[in-house]
């Protein structure tokens, strides 16, 4: 089917930001605009749009009309402003479809598919799986449907990549009955991992992509995945995206005994614990200053807390690389992606130091340049930096679902 209008929009709706990208498709998919509404819930929330030329660029402050500090109404306002921009710049009829990154597909959904009222109902039902993301994602899809009722919307699930993890990597060691409710290891960052695997095959050939691959998506949210024969073997995140390595403000893995200890000694509630492990932990928690690795690198010489936060992050990522090498029976390719993975040579270098026993050896000159391949020629393991592109994975899936190309 040839579309009437060659524009599709991808949306990644988080709790404090909405990222989006507009693609035109002809012979290939071309990103013509990208944007973000960031700092939703703060007085300085802003819409930023970047186009092909500077004239297309937009920055617009978002002021909650009712001057409320309520996060949900701020989010609704941000969505309205985003839809106004969409209407102004694309027109009501100019879009062929919208594709959403949906963080959690639960036990029911893995394949990209059209959003229906039944799907939204099921996502609402499983919202307790991921209360930090799913309610906002549902609201966003509903708001778009309300404003553009004829516009097809496609859901692309961040859990999909890991859907067929081996049983041993899926099962959580708690009473078996919970599995029937869908409590298992799901894994996240799947849209990024799908892109990275496709790109690895493109850059280094199918044989490399079929080998033993460790993918490290290191951004504000961070996780690793082990892949062999192109199939998922294990991943560091779990039932929710708080698990695994420490992140910007998320704790990563913790001793389960901690909740009981804090409840007994500080009368900490589940809601307070949840707030702590999502928003006050990780790099921010340890450094007490920032969850942004650039800030911490800037002050690590003067501030031991910043130095310890970075050291813990690098140590934990290194440990997961070791664990996944064991799971895979060795490693052939290690890929760094995400804001930190793509841009921070010093962090990559610290992660890889001491991994010579796995035959992971960096070429520090190439590493400093964020080159495509950053390992030594003599290193048996090929270490790569691949800029990830989750929006493109969504756009491609949309074309597939809607049979657009
Ligand atoms: P998100 O998970 O929100 O998409 P990103 O992938 O944008 O996060 O990653 C954000 C992280 O990347 C931050 O810790 C930031 O400091 C880091 N980062 C971004 N650019 C650079 C850079 N040039 N050098 C070092 N770190 C960077």
PDB file of C-alpha atoms in Angstrom, residues 67-320:
ATOM      1  CA  UNK A  67      -0.330  26.917  37.848  1.00  0.00           C
ATOM      2  CA  UNK A  68      -0.570  23.570  39.506  1.00  0.00           C
ATOM      3  CA  UNK A  69       2.384  21.597  40.706  1.00  0.00           C
ATOM      4  CA  UNK A  70       0.501  18.356  40.120  1.00  0.00           C
ATOM      5  CA  UNK A  71       2.654  16.192  37.888  1.00  0.00           C
ATOM      6  CA  UNK A  72      -0.219  14.532  36.004  1.00  0.00           C
ATOM      7  CA  UNK A  73      -1.794  17.848  34.978  1.00  0.00           C
ATOM      8  CA  UNK A  74       1.615  19.186  33.986  1.00  0.00           C
ATOM      9  CA  UNK A  75       2.070  16.124  31.832  1.00  0.00           C
ATOM     10  CA  UNK A  76      -1.345  16.656  30.240  1.00  0.00           C
ATOM     11  CA  UNK A  77      -0.416  20.262  29.481  1.00  0.00           C
ATOM     12  CA  UNK A  78       2.866  19.186  27.908  1.00  0.00           C
ATOM     13  CA  UNK A  79       0.996  16.687  25.727  1.00  0.00           C
ATOM     14  CA  UNK A  80      -1.445  19.420  24.615  1.00  0.00           C
ATOM     15  CA  UNK A  81       1.399  21.727  23.623  1.00  0.00           C
ATOM     16  CA  UNK A  82       3.066  18.898  21.768  1.00  0.00           C
ATOM     17  CA  UNK A  83      -0.175  18.203  19.852  1.00  0.00           C
ATOM     18  CA  UNK A  84      -0.582  21.925  19.050  1.00  0.00           C
ATOM     19  CA  UNK A  85       2.905  21.913  17.551  1.00  0.00           C
ATOM     20  CA  UNK A  86       2.037  18.773  15.616  1.00  0.00           C
ATOM     21  CA  UNK A  87      -1.093  20.325  14.218  1.00  0.00           C
ATOM     22  CA  UNK A  88       0.696  23.546  13.258  1.00  0.00           C
ATOM     23  CA  UNK A  89       3.634  21.825  11.599  1.00  0.00           C
ATOM     24  CA  UNK A  90       2.172  18.703  10.140  1.00  0.00           C
ATOM     25  CA  UNK A  91      -1.492  19.563   9.823  1.00  0.00           C
ATOM     26  CA  UNK A  92      -4.244  17.231  10.880  1.00  0.00           C
ATOM     27  CA  UNK A  93      -4.047  15.068   7.783  1.00  0.00           C
ATOM     28  CA  UNK A  94      -0.360  15.134   7.103  1.00  0.00           C
ATOM     29  CA  UNK A  95       0.604  12.224   9.305  1.00  0.00           C
ATOM     30  CA  UNK A  96       0.253   8.621   8.223  1.00  0.00           C
ATOM     31  CA  UNK A  97       0.730   7.108  11.660  1.00  0.00           C
ATOM     32  CA  UNK A  98       2.234   7.551  15.117  1.00  0.00           C
ATOM     33  CA  UNK A  99       4.443   4.944  16.767  1.00  0.00           C
ATOM     34  CA  UNK A 100       5.005   4.756  20.508  1.00  0.00           C
ATOM     35  CA  UNK A 101       7.764   3.246  22.550  1.00  0.00           C
ATOM     36  CA  UNK A 102       5.820   1.369  25.220  1.00  0.00           C
ATOM     37  CA  UNK A 103       8.207   0.426  27.976  1.00  0.00           C
ATOM     38  CA  UNK A 104       6.374  -2.645  29.280  1.00  0.00           C
ATOM     39  CA  UNK A 105       4.358  -5.124  27.221  1.00  0.00           C
ATOM     40  CA  UNK A 106       3.776  -7.482  30.182  1.00  0.00           C
ATOM     41  CA  UNK A 107       3.102 -11.125  29.372  1.00  0.00           C
ATOM     42  CA  UNK A 108       0.660 -10.343  26.554  1.00  0.00           C
ATOM     43  CA  UNK A 109       2.428  -8.060  24.111  1.00  0.00           C
ATOM     44  CA  UNK A 110       5.740  -8.333  22.365  1.00  0.00           C
ATOM     45  CA  UNK A 111       5.195  -7.783  18.628  1.00  0.00           C
ATOM     46  CA  UNK A 112       4.654  -4.207  17.374  1.00  0.00           C
ATOM     47  CA  UNK A 113       0.971  -3.737  16.677  1.00  0.00           C
ATOM     48  CA  UNK A 114      -1.859  -1.236  16.411  1.00  0.00           C
ATOM     49  CA  UNK A 115      -3.067   0.317  19.609  1.00  0.00           C
ATOM     50  CA  UNK A 116      -6.680  -0.649  20.278  1.00  0.00           C
ATOM     51  CA  UNK A 117      -9.005   0.113  23.200  1.00  0.00           C
ATOM     52  CA  UNK A 118      -8.481  -3.513  24.304  1.00  0.00           C
ATOM     53  CA  UNK A 119      -4.717  -3.048  24.357  1.00  0.00           C
ATOM     54  CA  UNK A 120      -5.009   0.137  26.409  1.00  0.00           C
ATOM     55  CA  UNK A 121      -7.263  -1.729  28.827  1.00  0.00           C
ATOM     56  CA  UNK A 122      -4.695  -4.515  29.214  1.00  0.00           C
ATOM     57  CA  UNK A 123      -1.870  -1.983  29.643  1.00  0.00           C
ATOM     58  CA  UNK A 124      -3.948  -0.257  32.316  1.00  0.00           C
ATOM     59  CA  UNK A 125      -4.380  -3.612  34.039  1.00  0.00           C
ATOM     60  CA  UNK A 126      -0.636  -4.236  34.091  1.00  0.00           C
ATOM     61  CA  UNK A 127       0.247  -0.643  35.042  1.00  0.00           C
ATOM     62  CA  UNK A 128       1.386  -1.834  38.495  1.00  0.00           C
ATOM     63  CA  UNK A 129       4.213  -3.635  36.607  1.00  0.00           C
ATOM     64  CA  UNK A 130       5.609  -0.229  35.688  1.00  0.00           C
ATOM     65  CA  UNK A 131       3.764   2.649  37.357  1.00  0.00           C
ATOM     66  CA  UNK A 132       6.589   5.037  36.409  1.00  0.00           C
ATOM     67  CA  UNK A 133       5.968   4.721  32.657  1.00  0.00           C
ATOM     68  CA  UNK A 134       2.765   2.940  31.632  1.00  0.00           C
ATOM     69  CA  UNK A 135       0.147   5.438  32.956  1.00  0.00           C
ATOM     70  CA  UNK A 136       1.784   8.348  31.071  1.00  0.00           C
ATOM     71  CA  UNK A 137       2.157   6.262  27.920  1.00  0.00           C
ATOM     72  CA  UNK A 138      -1.521   5.299  28.041  1.00  0.00           C
ATOM     73  CA  UNK A 139      -2.546   8.933  28.618  1.00  0.00           C
ATOM     74  CA  UNK A 140      -0.439  10.068  25.678  1.00  0.00           C
ATOM     75  CA  UNK A 141      -1.985   7.510  23.289  1.00  0.00           C
ATOM     76  CA  UNK A 142      -5.483   8.458  24.489  1.00  0.00           C
ATOM     77  CA  UNK A 143      -4.839  12.193  24.091  1.00  0.00           C
ATOM     78  CA  UNK A 144      -3.561  11.669  20.547  1.00  0.00           C
ATOM     79  CA  UNK A 145      -6.583   9.520  19.715  1.00  0.00           C
ATOM     80  CA  UNK A 146      -8.891  12.187  21.096  1.00  0.00           C
ATOM     81  CA  UNK A 147      -7.309  14.948  18.966  1.00  0.00           C
ATOM     82  CA  UNK A 148      -6.595  12.805  15.848  1.00  0.00           C
ATOM     83  CA  UNK A 149      -9.214  10.033  15.962  1.00  0.00           C
ATOM     84  CA  UNK A 150      -8.395   8.597  12.521  1.00  0.00           C
ATOM     85  CA  UNK A 151      -4.657   8.461  13.009  1.00  0.00           C
ATOM     86  CA  UNK A 152      -3.366   4.886  13.379  1.00  0.00           C
ATOM     87  CA  UNK A 153      -1.174   4.439  16.445  1.00  0.00           C
ATOM     88  CA  UNK A 154       1.338   1.619  16.766  1.00  0.00           C
ATOM     89  CA  UNK A 155       2.806   0.272  20.000  1.00  0.00           C
ATOM     90  CA  UNK A 156       6.437  -0.923  19.966  1.00  0.00           C
ATOM     91  CA  UNK A 157       7.428  -2.665  23.164  1.00  0.00           C
ATOM     92  CA  UNK A 158      10.766  -2.160  24.857  1.00  0.00           C
ATOM     93  CA  UNK A 159      10.428  -5.620  26.397  1.00  0.00           C
ATOM     94  CA  UNK A 160      10.001  -7.352  23.006  1.00  0.00           C
ATOM     95  CA  UNK A 161      13.671  -8.037  22.290  1.00  0.00           C
ATOM     96  CA  UNK A 162      13.941 -10.199  25.414  1.00  0.00           C
ATOM     97  CA  UNK A 163      10.600 -11.965  25.025  1.00  0.00           C
ATOM     98  CA  UNK A 164      12.205 -15.327  24.289  1.00  0.00           C
ATOM     99  CA  UNK A 165      14.921 -15.293  26.938  1.00  0.00           C
ATOM    100  CA  UNK A 166      15.851 -18.830  28.008  1.00  0.00           C
ATOM    101  CA  UNK A 167      13.697 -20.052  30.903  1.00  0.00           C
ATOM    102  CA  UNK A 168      16.626 -19.929  33.318  1.00  0.00           C
ATOM    103  CA  UNK A 169      17.091 -16.210  32.592  1.00  0.00           C
ATOM    104  CA  UNK A 170      13.354 -15.511  32.861  1.00  0.00           C
ATOM    105  CA  UNK A 171      12.418 -17.134  36.158  1.00  0.00           C
ATOM    106  CA  UNK A 172      12.651 -15.083  39.359  1.00  0.00           C
ATOM    107  CA  UNK A 173      13.564 -17.017  42.509  1.00  0.00           C
ATOM    108  CA  UNK A 174      10.354 -16.284  44.429  1.00  0.00           C
ATOM    109  CA  UNK A 175       7.303 -18.534  44.958  1.00  0.00           C
ATOM    110  CA  UNK A 176       6.337 -20.047  41.648  1.00  0.00           C
ATOM    111  CA  UNK A 177       2.715 -18.863  41.777  1.00  0.00           C
ATOM    112  CA  UNK A 178       3.740 -15.289  40.943  1.00  0.00           C
ATOM    113  CA  UNK A 179       4.894 -16.346  37.510  1.00  0.00           C
ATOM    114  CA  UNK A 180       1.269 -17.043  36.578  1.00  0.00           C
ATOM    115  CA  UNK A 181       0.618 -13.322  37.187  1.00  0.00           C
ATOM    116  CA  UNK A 182       3.363 -12.428  34.735  1.00  0.00           C
ATOM    117  CA  UNK A 183       6.092 -11.830  37.299  1.00  0.00           C
ATOM    118  CA  UNK A 184       9.326 -12.724  35.435  1.00  0.00           C
ATOM    119  CA  UNK A 185      12.449 -11.081  34.115  1.00  0.00           C
ATOM    120  CA  UNK A 186      11.358  -9.009  31.119  1.00  0.00           C
ATOM    121  CA  UNK A 187      14.343  -6.826  30.279  1.00  0.00           C
ATOM    122  CA  UNK A 188      14.152  -3.376  28.667  1.00  0.00           C
ATOM    123  CA  UNK A 189      15.998  -1.147  26.158  1.00  0.00           C
ATOM    124  CA  UNK A 190      14.855  -3.708  23.575  1.00  0.00           C
ATOM    125  CA  UNK A 191      14.265  -1.129  20.837  1.00  0.00           C
ATOM    126  CA  UNK A 192      17.847   0.025  21.265  1.00  0.00           C
ATOM    127  CA  UNK A 193      19.179  -3.560  21.301  1.00  0.00           C
ATOM    128  CA  UNK A 194      17.231  -4.437  18.151  1.00  0.00           C
ATOM    129  CA  UNK A 195      18.775  -1.432  16.395  1.00  0.00           C
ATOM    130  CA  UNK A 196      22.286  -2.268  17.652  1.00  0.00           C
ATOM    131  CA  UNK A 197      22.069  -5.884  16.441  1.00  0.00           C
ATOM    132  CA  UNK A 198      20.886  -4.784  13.018  1.00  0.00           C
ATOM    133  CA  UNK A 199      23.643  -2.188  12.831  1.00  0.00           C
ATOM    134  CA  UNK A 200      26.268  -4.689  13.986  1.00  0.00           C
ATOM    135  CA  UNK A 201      25.292  -7.029  11.146  1.00  0.00           C
ATOM    136  CA  UNK A 202      25.468  -4.086   8.762  1.00  0.00           C
ATOM    137  CA  UNK A 203      28.880  -2.870  10.000  1.00  0.00           C
ATOM    138  CA  UNK A 204      30.636  -6.132  10.763  1.00  0.00           C
ATOM    139  CA  UNK A 205      28.724  -8.793   8.844  1.00  0.00           C
ATOM    140  CA  UNK A 206      26.207 -11.454   9.767  1.00  0.00           C
ATOM    141  CA  UNK A 207      28.851 -13.741  11.275  1.00  0.00           C
ATOM    142  CA  UNK A 208      29.708 -11.107  13.901  1.00  0.00           C
ATOM    143  CA  UNK A 209      26.040 -10.544  14.736  1.00  0.00           C
ATOM    144  CA  UNK A 210      25.541 -14.304  15.077  1.00  0.00           C
ATOM    145  CA  UNK A 211      28.500 -14.526  17.487  1.00  0.00           C
ATOM    146  CA  UNK A 212      28.637 -14.016  21.248  1.00  0.00           C
ATOM    147  CA  UNK A 213      27.701 -10.369  21.708  1.00  0.00           C
ATOM    148  CA  UNK A 214      27.423  -8.193  24.818  1.00  0.00           C
ATOM    149  CA  UNK A 215      25.497  -4.947  24.332  1.00  0.00           C
ATOM    150  CA  UNK A 216      25.919  -2.173  26.914  1.00  0.00           C
ATOM    151  CA  UNK A 217      23.274   0.552  26.641  1.00  0.00           C
ATOM    152  CA  UNK A 218      24.582   3.137  29.100  1.00  0.00           C
ATOM    153  CA  UNK A 219      22.501   6.293  29.405  1.00  0.00           C
ATOM    154  CA  UNK A 220      20.538   7.761  32.305  1.00  0.00           C
ATOM    155  CA  UNK A 221      18.845   4.381  32.227  1.00  0.00           C
ATOM    156  CA  UNK A 222      21.472   1.676  31.753  1.00  0.00           C
ATOM    157  CA  UNK A 223      21.401  -2.033  31.039  1.00  0.00           C
ATOM    158  CA  UNK A 224      23.355  -4.790  29.338  1.00  0.00           C
ATOM    159  CA  UNK A 225      22.221  -7.674  27.186  1.00  0.00           C
ATOM    160  CA  UNK A 226      23.881 -10.931  26.161  1.00  0.00           C
ATOM    161  CA  UNK A 227      23.040 -12.233  22.679  1.00  0.00           C
ATOM    162  CA  UNK A 228      24.121 -15.378  20.816  1.00  0.00           C
ATOM    163  CA  UNK A 229      23.056 -16.547  17.348  1.00  0.00           C
ATOM    164  CA  UNK A 230      21.116 -13.268  17.224  1.00  0.00           C
ATOM    165  CA  UNK A 231      18.920 -14.413  20.139  1.00  0.00           C
ATOM    166  CA  UNK A 232      18.677 -12.958  23.652  1.00  0.00           C
ATOM    167  CA  UNK A 233      20.482 -14.987  26.310  1.00  0.00           C
ATOM    168  CA  UNK A 234      20.238 -12.693  29.339  1.00  0.00           C
ATOM    169  CA  UNK A 235      19.832  -9.071  30.367  1.00  0.00           C
ATOM    170  CA  UNK A 236      20.568  -7.014  33.456  1.00  0.00           C
ATOM    171  CA  UNK A 237      17.187  -5.359  33.965  1.00  0.00           C
ATOM    172  CA  UNK A 238      14.436  -7.520  35.380  1.00  0.00           C
ATOM    173  CA  UNK A 239      10.720  -7.366  36.109  1.00  0.00           C
ATOM    174  CA  UNK A 240      11.066  -3.575  36.095  1.00  0.00           C
ATOM    175  CA  UNK A 241      13.667  -1.182  34.676  1.00  0.00           C
ATOM    176  CA  UNK A 242      15.061  -0.419  38.162  1.00  0.00           C
ATOM    177  CA  UNK A 243      17.072  -3.645  38.225  1.00  0.00           C
ATOM    178  CA  UNK A 244      20.649  -4.318  37.128  1.00  0.00           C
ATOM    179  CA  UNK A 245      23.475  -1.776  37.105  1.00  0.00           C
ATOM    180  CA  UNK A 246      23.240   1.481  39.104  1.00  0.00           C
ATOM    181  CA  UNK A 247      21.900   4.282  36.900  1.00  0.00           C
ATOM    182  CA  UNK A 248      21.546   8.042  36.950  1.00  0.00           C
ATOM    183  CA  UNK A 249      18.980   8.070  39.777  1.00  0.00           C
ATOM    184  CA  UNK A 250      17.858   4.409  39.840  1.00  0.00           C
ATOM    185  CA  UNK A 251      19.557   2.052  42.260  1.00  0.00           C
ATOM    186  CA  UNK A 252      19.904  -1.051  40.118  1.00  0.00           C
ATOM    187  CA  UNK A 253      20.058  -4.352  42.012  1.00  0.00           C
ATOM    188  CA  UNK A 254      19.696  -4.175  45.803  1.00  0.00           C
ATOM    189  CA  UNK A 255      19.581  -6.629  48.636  1.00  0.00           C
ATOM    190  CA  UNK A 256      15.831  -7.387  49.083  1.00  0.00           C
ATOM    191  CA  UNK A 257      16.403  -7.215  52.851  1.00  0.00           C
ATOM    192  CA  UNK A 258      16.846  -3.460  52.596  1.00  0.00           C
ATOM    193  CA  UNK A 259      13.113  -2.738  52.282  1.00  0.00           C
ATOM    194  CA  UNK A 260      12.365  -4.557  55.548  1.00  0.00           C
ATOM    195  CA  UNK A 261      15.275  -2.867  57.321  1.00  0.00           C
ATOM    196  CA  UNK A 262      14.171   0.640  56.299  1.00  0.00           C
ATOM    197  CA  UNK A 263      10.534  -0.158  57.108  1.00  0.00           C
ATOM    198  CA  UNK A 264      11.535  -1.329  60.600  1.00  0.00           C
ATOM    199  CA  UNK A 265      14.024   1.408  61.402  1.00  0.00           C
ATOM    200  CA  UNK A 266      12.579   4.426  59.579  1.00  0.00           C
ATOM    201  CA  UNK A 267       8.971   3.330  59.032  1.00  0.00           C
ATOM    202  CA  UNK A 268       9.654   3.806  55.349  1.00  0.00           C
ATOM    203  CA  UNK A 269       6.567   3.062  53.244  1.00  0.00           C
ATOM    204  CA  UNK A 270       6.567   1.179  49.950  1.00  0.00           C
ATOM    205  CA  UNK A 271       5.847   4.477  48.152  1.00  0.00           C
ATOM    206  CA  UNK A 272       8.819   6.161  49.836  1.00  0.00           C
ATOM    207  CA  UNK A 273      11.048   3.208  49.032  1.00  0.00           C
ATOM    208  CA  UNK A 274       9.903   3.324  45.427  1.00  0.00           C
ATOM    209  CA  UNK A 275      10.637   7.044  45.242  1.00  0.00           C
ATOM    210  CA  UNK A 276      14.086   6.469  46.727  1.00  0.00           C
ATOM    211  CA  UNK A 277      15.135   3.656  44.384  1.00  0.00           C
ATOM    212  CA  UNK A 278      13.803   5.427  41.277  1.00  0.00           C
ATOM    213  CA  UNK A 279      14.742   9.045  41.817  1.00  0.00           C
ATOM    214  CA  UNK A 280      17.244   9.423  44.677  1.00  0.00           C
ATOM    215  CA  UNK A 281      19.669   6.570  44.181  1.00  0.00           C
ATOM    216  CA  UNK A 282      22.320   5.477  41.662  1.00  0.00           C
ATOM    217  CA  UNK A 283      24.890   8.126  40.705  1.00  0.00           C
ATOM    218  CA  UNK A 284      22.821  10.866  42.344  1.00  0.00           C
ATOM    219  CA  UNK A 285      22.407   8.939  45.579  1.00  0.00           C
ATOM    220  CA  UNK A 286      26.098   8.161  45.978  1.00  0.00           C
ATOM    221  CA  UNK A 287      27.430  11.544  44.819  1.00  0.00           C
ATOM    222  CA  UNK A 288      24.733  13.588  46.585  1.00  0.00           C
ATOM    223  CA  UNK A 289      25.150  16.144  43.787  1.00  0.00           C
ATOM    224  CA  UNK A 290      24.220  14.879  40.312  1.00  0.00           C
ATOM    225  CA  UNK A 291      23.009  11.878  38.333  1.00  0.00           C
ATOM    226  CA  UNK A 292      24.779  13.173  35.229  1.00  0.00           C
ATOM    227  CA  UNK A 293      28.115  11.478  34.613  1.00  0.00           C
ATOM    228  CA  UNK A 294      29.596  14.607  32.988  1.00  0.00           C
ATOM    229  CA  UNK A 295      29.046  16.608  36.186  1.00  0.00           C
ATOM    230  CA  UNK A 296      30.645  13.840  38.215  1.00  0.00           C
ATOM    231  CA  UNK A 297      33.657  13.512  35.927  1.00  0.00           C
ATOM    232  CA  UNK A 298      34.166  17.270  36.235  1.00  0.00           C
ATOM    233  CA  UNK A 299      34.400  17.106  39.996  1.00  0.00           C
ATOM    234  CA  UNK A 300      35.830  13.669  40.757  1.00  0.00           C
ATOM    235  CA  UNK A 301      39.272  15.102  41.654  1.00  0.00           C
ATOM    236  CA  UNK A 302      37.817  17.365  44.345  1.00  0.00           C
ATOM    237  CA  UNK A 303      34.840  15.341  45.538  1.00  0.00           C
ATOM    238  CA  UNK A 304      35.302  11.774  46.729  1.00  0.00           C
ATOM    239  CA  UNK A 305      31.548  11.181  46.493  1.00  0.00           C
ATOM    240  CA  UNK A 306      31.614  11.904  42.742  1.00  0.00           C
ATOM    241  CA  UNK A 307      34.679   9.659  42.332  1.00  0.00           C
ATOM    242  CA  UNK A 308      32.966   6.808  44.221  1.00  0.00           C
ATOM    243  CA  UNK A 309      29.771   7.116  42.170  1.00  0.00           C
ATOM    244  CA  UNK A 310      31.725   6.769  38.911  1.00  0.00           C
ATOM    245  CA  UNK A 311      33.860   3.958  40.332  1.00  0.00           C
ATOM    246  CA  UNK A 312      30.783   1.984  41.410  1.00  0.00           C
ATOM    247  CA  UNK A 313      29.117   2.454  38.011  1.00  0.00           C
ATOM    248  CA  UNK A 314      32.202   1.252  36.094  1.00  0.00           C
ATOM    249  CA  UNK A 315      32.771  -1.642  38.510  1.00  0.00           C
ATOM    250  CA  UNK A 316      29.185  -2.881  38.221  1.00  0.00           C
ATOM    251  CA  UNK A 317      29.140  -2.666  34.415  1.00  0.00           C
ATOM    252  CA  UNK A 318      32.445  -4.591  34.363  1.00  0.00           C
ATOM    253  CA  UNK A 319      30.920  -7.270  36.613  1.00  0.00           C
ATOM    254  CA  UNK A 320      27.945  -7.691  34.273  1.00  0.00           C
TER     255      UNK A 320
END
